[in-house]
PDB file of C-alpha atoms in Angstrom:
ATOM      1  CA  UNK A   1       0.000   0.000   0.000  1.00 53.00           C
ATOM      2  CA  UNK A   2       2.873   2.382   0.815  1.00 57.00           C
ATOM      3  CA  UNK A   3       4.420   1.629  -2.566  1.00 55.00           C
ATOM      4  CA  UNK A   4       1.150   2.510  -4.325  1.00 53.00           C
ATOM      5  CA  UNK A   5       0.925   5.766  -2.390  1.00 60.00           C
ATOM      6  CA  UNK A   6       4.520   6.660  -3.405  1.00 57.00           C
ATOM      7  CA  UNK A   7       3.650   5.819  -7.016  1.00 53.00           C
ATOM      8  CA  UNK A   8       0.634   8.141  -6.860  1.00 59.00           C
ATOM      9  CA  UNK A   9       2.759  11.004  -5.513  1.00 60.00           C
ATOM     10  CA  UNK A  10       5.370  10.341  -8.190  1.00 54.00           C
ATOM     11  CA  UNK A  11       2.747  10.439 -10.953  1.00 56.00           C
ATOM     12  CA  UNK A  12       1.416  13.736  -9.582  1.00 59.00           C
ATOM     13  CA  UNK A  13       4.918  15.223  -9.885  1.00 53.00           C
ATOM     14  CA  UNK A  14       5.357  13.897 -13.408  1.00 52.00           C
ATOM     15  CA  UNK A  15       1.964  14.916 -14.781  1.00 56.00           C
ATOM     16  CA  UNK A  16       1.417  18.403 -13.418  1.00 53.00           C
ATOM     17  CA  UNK A  17      -0.738  19.589 -16.310  1.00 50.00           C
ATOM     18  CA  UNK A  18      -1.738  16.199 -17.746  1.00 53.00           C
ATOM     19  CA  UNK A  19      -3.447  14.470 -14.842  1.00 50.00           C
ATOM     20  CA  UNK A  20      -3.520  10.668 -15.209  1.00 50.00           C
ATOM     21  CA  UNK A  21      -7.019   9.201 -15.497  1.00 50.00           C
ATOM     22  CA  UNK A  22      -6.463   6.381 -13.043  1.00 50.00           C
ATOM     23  CA  UNK A  23      -4.691   6.667  -9.754  1.00 50.00           C
ATOM     24  CA  UNK A  24      -5.231   4.404  -6.771  1.00 50.00           C
ATOM     25  CA  UNK A  25      -4.807   7.152  -4.167  1.00 53.00           C
ATOM     26  CA  UNK A  26      -7.215   9.802  -5.522  1.00 57.00           C
ATOM     27  CA  UNK A  27     -10.957   9.965  -5.640  1.00 59.00           C
ATOM     28  CA  UNK A  28     -13.181  11.498  -8.301  1.00 57.00           C
ATOM     29  CA  UNK A  29     -13.719  14.630  -6.188  1.00 64.00           C
ATOM     30  CA  UNK A  30      -9.969  15.229  -5.936  1.00 64.00           C
ATOM     31  CA  UNK A  31      -9.667  14.955  -9.719  1.00 57.00           C
ATOM     32  CA  UNK A  32     -12.529  17.417 -10.163  1.00 60.00           C
ATOM     33  CA  UNK A  33     -10.881  19.875  -7.753  1.00 64.00           C
ATOM     34  CA  UNK A  34      -7.537  19.573  -9.568  1.00 65.00           C
ATOM     35  CA  UNK A  35      -9.219  20.292 -12.918  1.00 64.00           C
ATOM     36  CA  UNK A  36     -10.845  23.421 -11.463  1.00 65.00           C
ATOM     37  CA  UNK A  37      -7.479  24.578 -10.090  1.00 68.00           C
ATOM     38  CA  UNK A  38      -5.914  24.225 -13.541  1.00 68.00           C
ATOM     39  CA  UNK A  39      -8.829  26.039 -15.166  1.00 66.00           C
ATOM     40  CA  UNK A  40      -8.568  28.907 -12.656  1.00 64.00           C
ATOM     41  CA  UNK A  41      -4.814  29.143 -13.188  1.00 70.00           C
ATOM     42  CA  UNK A  42      -5.320  29.330 -16.954  1.00 65.00           C
ATOM     43  CA  UNK A  43      -7.989  32.000 -16.449  1.00 64.00           C
ATOM     44  CA  UNK A  44      -5.599  34.035 -14.282  1.00 67.00           C
ATOM     45  CA  UNK A  45      -2.968  33.844 -17.037  1.00 67.00           C
ATOM     46  CA  UNK A  46      -5.555  35.053 -19.573  1.00 64.00           C
ATOM     47  CA  UNK A  47      -6.671  37.936 -17.357  1.00 66.00           C
ATOM     48  CA  UNK A  48      -3.061  39.043 -16.864  1.00 69.00           C
ATOM     49  CA  UNK A  49      -2.544  39.028 -20.659  1.00 65.00           C
ATOM     50  CA  UNK A  50      -5.797  40.810 -21.474  1.00 66.00           C
ATOM     51  CA  UNK A  51      -4.259  44.342 -21.594  1.00 69.00           C
ATOM     52  CA  UNK A  52      -1.867  43.074 -24.284  1.00 70.00           C
ATOM     53  CA  UNK A  53      -4.597  41.663 -26.532  1.00 73.00           C
ATOM     54  CA  UNK A  54      -6.163  43.531 -29.436  1.00 79.00           C
ATOM     55  CA  UNK A  55      -9.241  45.586 -28.540  1.00 81.00           C
ATOM     56  CA  UNK A  56     -12.460  46.067 -30.506  1.00 85.00           C
ATOM     57  CA  UNK A  57     -12.547  48.164 -33.666  1.00 87.00           C
ATOM     58  CA  UNK A  58     -12.700  51.902 -32.789  1.00 88.00           C
ATOM     59  CA  UNK A  59     -16.008  53.368 -33.959  1.00 88.00           C
ATOM     60  CA  UNK A  60     -15.874  56.830 -32.353  1.00 91.00           C
ATOM     61  CA  UNK A  61     -13.144  59.463 -32.311  1.00 92.00           C
ATOM     62  CA  UNK A  62     -12.605  58.955 -28.558  1.00 93.00           C
ATOM     63  CA  UNK A  63     -12.034  55.219 -29.058  1.00 91.00           C
ATOM     64  CA  UNK A  64      -9.651  55.998 -31.912  1.00 90.00           C
ATOM     65  CA  UNK A  65      -7.628  58.390 -29.740  1.00 92.00           C
ATOM     66  CA  UNK A  66      -7.547  55.839 -26.930  1.00 91.00           C
ATOM     67  CA  UNK A  67      -6.312  53.122 -29.323  1.00 89.00           C
ATOM     68  CA  UNK A  68      -3.620  55.462 -30.714  1.00 90.00           C
ATOM     69  CA  UNK A  69      -2.434  56.161 -27.164  1.00 90.00           C
ATOM     70  CA  UNK A  70      -2.474  52.453 -26.353  1.00 87.00           C
ATOM     71  CA  UNK A  71      -0.097  51.669 -29.237  1.00 87.00           C
ATOM     72  CA  UNK A  72       2.127  54.688 -28.543  1.00 86.00           C
ATOM     73  CA  UNK A  73       1.331  56.423 -31.814  1.00 88.00           C
ATOM     74  CA  UNK A  74       0.391  59.999 -32.672  1.00 91.00           C
ATOM     75  CA  UNK A  75      -3.352  60.278 -33.412  1.00 90.00           C
ATOM     76  CA  UNK A  76      -2.596  61.567 -36.932  1.00 91.00           C
ATOM     77  CA  UNK A  77      -0.387  58.535 -37.660  1.00 90.00           C
ATOM     78  CA  UNK A  78      -2.811  55.970 -36.230  1.00 91.00           C
ATOM     79  CA  UNK A  79      -4.999  54.280 -38.825  1.00 90.00           C
ATOM     80  CA  UNK A  80      -6.728  50.983 -37.953  1.00 88.00           C
ATOM     81  CA  UNK A  81      -7.219  48.168 -40.425  1.00 85.00           C
ATOM     82  CA  UNK A  82     -10.388  48.387 -42.531  1.00 84.00           C
ATOM     83  CA  UNK A  83     -13.488  47.239 -40.710  1.00 80.00           C
ATOM     84  CA  UNK A  84     -13.938  44.325 -43.144  1.00 80.00           C
ATOM     85  CA  UNK A  85     -10.814  42.770 -41.622  1.00 72.00           C
ATOM     86  CA  UNK A  86     -12.527  42.298 -38.295  1.00 64.00           C
ATOM     87  CA  UNK A  87      -9.958  39.889 -36.857  1.00 75.00           C
ATOM     88  CA  UNK A  88      -7.383  42.709 -36.455  1.00 80.00           C
ATOM     89  CA  UNK A  89      -9.610  44.840 -34.217  1.00 83.00           C
ATOM     90  CA  UNK A  90      -8.005  48.162 -33.273  1.00 86.00           C
ATOM     91  CA  UNK A  91      -4.477  47.152 -34.306  1.00 86.00           C
ATOM     92  CA  UNK A  92      -2.814  49.866 -36.449  1.00 89.00           C
ATOM     93  CA  UNK A  93      -2.386  49.351 -40.183  1.00 87.00           C
ATOM     94  CA  UNK A  94       1.360  50.002 -40.357  1.00 87.00           C
ATOM     95  CA  UNK A  95       3.236  50.652 -43.625  1.00 86.00           C
ATOM     96  CA  UNK A  96       5.166  47.837 -45.293  1.00 84.00           C
ATOM     97  CA  UNK A  97       8.779  48.597 -44.350  1.00 83.00           C
ATOM     98  CA  UNK A  98      10.990  45.555 -44.000  1.00 81.00           C
ATOM     99  CA  UNK A  99      14.028  45.250 -41.737  1.00 83.00           C
ATOM    100  CA  UNK A 100      16.466  45.799 -44.606  1.00 82.00           C
ATOM    101  CA  UNK A 101      14.812  49.104 -45.542  1.00 83.00           C
ATOM    102  CA  UNK A 102      15.395  50.603 -42.079  1.00 86.00           C
ATOM    103  CA  UNK A 103      18.471  52.654 -41.268  1.00 88.00           C
ATOM    104  CA  UNK A 104      21.303  50.309 -40.173  1.00 88.00           C
ATOM    105  CA  UNK A 105      23.237  53.131 -38.454  1.00 93.00           C
ATOM    106  CA  UNK A 106      20.439  54.290 -36.155  1.00 94.00           C
ATOM    107  CA  UNK A 107      20.955  53.194 -32.504  1.00 95.00           C
ATOM    108  CA  UNK A 108      18.051  50.719 -32.315  1.00 93.00           C
ATOM    109  CA  UNK A 109      17.058  49.145 -29.007  1.00 94.00           C
ATOM    110  CA  UNK A 110      16.970  45.776 -30.799  1.00 90.00           C
ATOM    111  CA  UNK A 111      19.555  46.059 -33.600  1.00 90.00           C
ATOM    112  CA  UNK A 112      18.895  42.613 -35.107  1.00 85.00           C
ATOM    113  CA  UNK A 113      15.260  43.385 -35.885  1.00 83.00           C
ATOM    114  CA  UNK A 114      15.876  47.166 -36.099  1.00 87.00           C
ATOM    115  CA  UNK A 115      13.104  48.018 -33.643  1.00 88.00           C
ATOM    116  CA  UNK A 116      12.733  50.237 -30.617  1.00 90.00           C
ATOM    117  CA  UNK A 117      11.115  49.253 -27.354  1.00 89.00           C
ATOM    118  CA  UNK A 118       7.344  49.731 -27.344  1.00 84.00           C
ATOM    119  CA  UNK A 119       7.144  50.187 -31.104  1.00 86.00           C
ATOM    120  CA  UNK A 120       4.141  48.378 -32.608  1.00 86.00           C
ATOM    121  CA  UNK A 121       5.033  45.409 -34.770  1.00 85.00           C
ATOM    122  CA  UNK A 122       3.610  45.022 -38.260  1.00 83.00           C
ATOM    123  CA  UNK A 123       0.775  42.515 -38.581  1.00 82.00           C
ATOM    124  CA  UNK A 124       2.843  40.447 -41.059  1.00 80.00           C
ATOM    125  CA  UNK A 125       6.123  40.842 -39.180  1.00 80.00           C
ATOM    126  CA  UNK A 126       6.827  37.113 -39.394  1.00 80.00           C
ATOM    127  CA  UNK A 127       7.461  37.414 -43.143  1.00 78.00           C
ATOM    128  CA  UNK A 128       9.279  40.758 -43.031  1.00 76.00           C
ATOM    129  CA  UNK A 129      12.489  39.540 -41.374  1.00 72.00           C
ATOM    130  CA  UNK A 130      15.886  40.378 -42.819  1.00 70.00           C
ATOM    131  CA  UNK A 131      16.223  36.895 -44.275  1.00 72.00           C
ATOM    132  CA  UNK A 132      12.772  36.835 -45.908  1.00 72.00           C
ATOM    133  CA  UNK A 133      10.825  39.625 -47.592  1.00 70.00           C
ATOM    134  CA  UNK A 134      12.592  42.835 -48.567  1.00 72.00           C
ATOM    135  CA  UNK A 135       9.714  45.218 -49.234  1.00 75.00           C
ATOM    136  CA  UNK A 136      10.715  48.860 -49.502  1.00 72.00           C
ATOM    137  CA  UNK A 137      14.388  48.243 -50.317  1.00 73.00           C
ATOM    138  CA  UNK A 138      15.887  50.045 -53.291  1.00 75.00           C
ATOM    139  CA  UNK A 139      17.672  47.533 -55.476  1.00 77.00           C
ATOM    140  CA  UNK A 140      20.450  48.106 -57.973  1.00 83.00           C
ATOM    141  CA  UNK A 141      18.488  46.179 -60.585  1.00 87.00           C
ATOM    142  CA  UNK A 142      14.716  45.900 -60.424  1.00 86.00           C
ATOM    143  CA  UNK A 143      13.168  42.442 -60.436  1.00 85.00           C
ATOM    144  CA  UNK A 144      11.738  42.628 -63.959  1.00 92.00           C
ATOM    145  CA  UNK A 145      15.070  43.877 -65.365  1.00 95.00           C
ATOM    146  CA  UNK A 146      16.912  41.042 -63.625  1.00 94.00           C
ATOM    147  CA  UNK A 147      14.463  38.511 -65.085  1.00 96.00           C
ATOM    148  CA  UNK A 148      14.939  39.952 -68.592  1.00 97.00           C
ATOM    149  CA  UNK A 149      18.746  39.796 -68.239  1.00 97.00           C
ATOM    150  CA  UNK A 150      18.553  36.178 -67.073  1.00 97.00           C
ATOM    151  CA  UNK A 151      16.334  35.135 -69.997  1.00 98.00           C
ATOM    152  CA  UNK A 152      18.584  36.966 -72.512  1.00 98.00           C
ATOM    153  CA  UNK A 153      21.710  35.267 -71.118  1.00 98.00           C
ATOM    154  CA  UNK A 154      20.006  31.862 -71.173  1.00 98.00           C
ATOM    155  CA  UNK A 155      18.938  32.272 -74.819  1.00 97.00           C
ATOM    156  CA  UNK A 156      22.429  33.551 -75.705  1.00 96.00           C
ATOM    157  CA  UNK A 157      24.067  30.465 -74.202  1.00 95.00           C
ATOM    158  CA  UNK A 158      21.717  28.187 -76.160  1.00 95.00           C
ATOM    159  CA  UNK A 159      22.423  30.044 -79.440  1.00 94.00           C
ATOM    160  CA  UNK A 160      26.190  29.994 -78.893  1.00 92.00           C
ATOM    161  CA  UNK A 161      26.003  26.306 -77.985  1.00 89.00           C
ATOM    162  CA  UNK A 162      24.215  25.486 -81.223  1.00 89.00           C
ATOM    163  CA  UNK A 163      26.991  27.153 -83.303  1.00 88.00           C
ATOM    164  CA  UNK A 164      29.858  25.610 -81.349  1.00 84.00           C
ATOM    165  CA  UNK A 165      31.797  22.883 -83.189  1.00 83.00           C
ATOM    166  CA  UNK A 166      31.188  19.348 -82.047  1.00 80.00           C
ATOM    167  CA  UNK A 167      34.017  18.025 -79.954  1.00 77.00           C
ATOM    168  CA  UNK A 168      34.739  14.336 -79.860  1.00 79.00           C
ATOM    169  CA  UNK A 169      37.424  12.270 -78.259  1.00 80.00           C
ATOM    170  CA  UNK A 170      38.631   9.611 -80.713  1.00 81.00           C
ATOM    171  CA  UNK A 171      39.166   6.189 -79.156  1.00 82.00           C
ATOM    172  CA  UNK A 172      40.521   2.923 -80.485  1.00 77.00           C
ATOM    173  CA  UNK A 173      38.418  -0.194 -80.674  1.00 74.00           C
ATOM    174  CA  UNK A 174      38.126  -2.117 -77.454  1.00 73.00           C
ATOM    175  CA  UNK A 175      40.521  -5.082 -77.335  1.00 66.00           C
ATOM    176  CA  UNK A 176      39.217  -8.465 -76.291  1.00 70.00           C
ATOM    177  CA  UNK A 177      41.356 -11.592 -75.762  1.00 69.00           C
ATOM    178  CA  UNK A 178      41.352 -14.026 -78.670  1.00 68.00           C
ATOM    179  CA  UNK A 179      40.655 -11.498 -81.424  1.00 60.00           C
ATOM    180  CA  UNK A 180      43.909 -10.837 -83.166  1.00 63.00           C
ATOM    181  CA  UNK A 181      46.749  -9.151 -81.405  1.00 63.00           C
ATOM    182  CA  UNK A 182      46.260  -7.496 -78.113  1.00 59.00           C
ATOM    183  CA  UNK A 183      48.392  -6.261 -75.305  1.00 63.00           C
ATOM    184  CA  UNK A 184      49.515  -8.744 -72.730  1.00 63.00           C
ATOM    185  CA  UNK A 185      51.487  -8.318 -69.577  1.00 70.00           C
ATOM    186  CA  UNK A 186      53.589 -11.482 -69.947  1.00 70.00           C
ATOM    187  CA  UNK A 187      57.338 -11.106 -69.823  1.00 69.00           C
ATOM    188  CA  UNK A 188      59.205 -13.019 -72.554  1.00 61.00           C
TER     189      UNK A 188
END
C-alpha cells in the first residue's frame, strides 16, 4: 500500500498539467478539484494578458484616440485596419517597411530586428524579417530587369552552344582476348 501511495505522488509530480485518469490514491472529487485549479490558473494567465490583446474596432473618435495612445502612436499617424478585416480589431495598419529598408546606423534598441522598445510590430512581421521579404528596399536592378537579363543570357548560351563545333574524343576499338593481337602483360 505504501508503494502505491509513493507511485501516486510520483505520478502527480510527473503529470502536473496532464493528470492521469487512473490513480489508486485519488478519488473522483480530488480529480474534479484539480481540474478546477488548472482552469482557474489558466484564467488568471488570460486575465493578466488581457491588456496586451487587441481591442475592438474603434467606432468613435474617442475610441480611436484611446487606441492610438495604447499603441504609442500619434493620433494623426494611427490608422486601424479596414473594418472588413474584423480579426485585427483596433491594431494599427502600419506601412510595409521591412528590416532591410530601415536605417542600419540608427541606434536601435533591438539592432537585429531594427526596432525600438514599445514600437508596434507590423501585422505580417513574421514574413518581413531580414532573411525573408525585402519590401521597400531600393535595389540596384529591379526584379523585372533582372528577369529579362537572365532570360537573354540563357537564350544567348543556347544560341552559342548550337553554333559551337562538335568536340569528340577519338578512341581505339576495345581489345578483347582471342581477337587478333592485343596487349599482354607477360614477360618473354
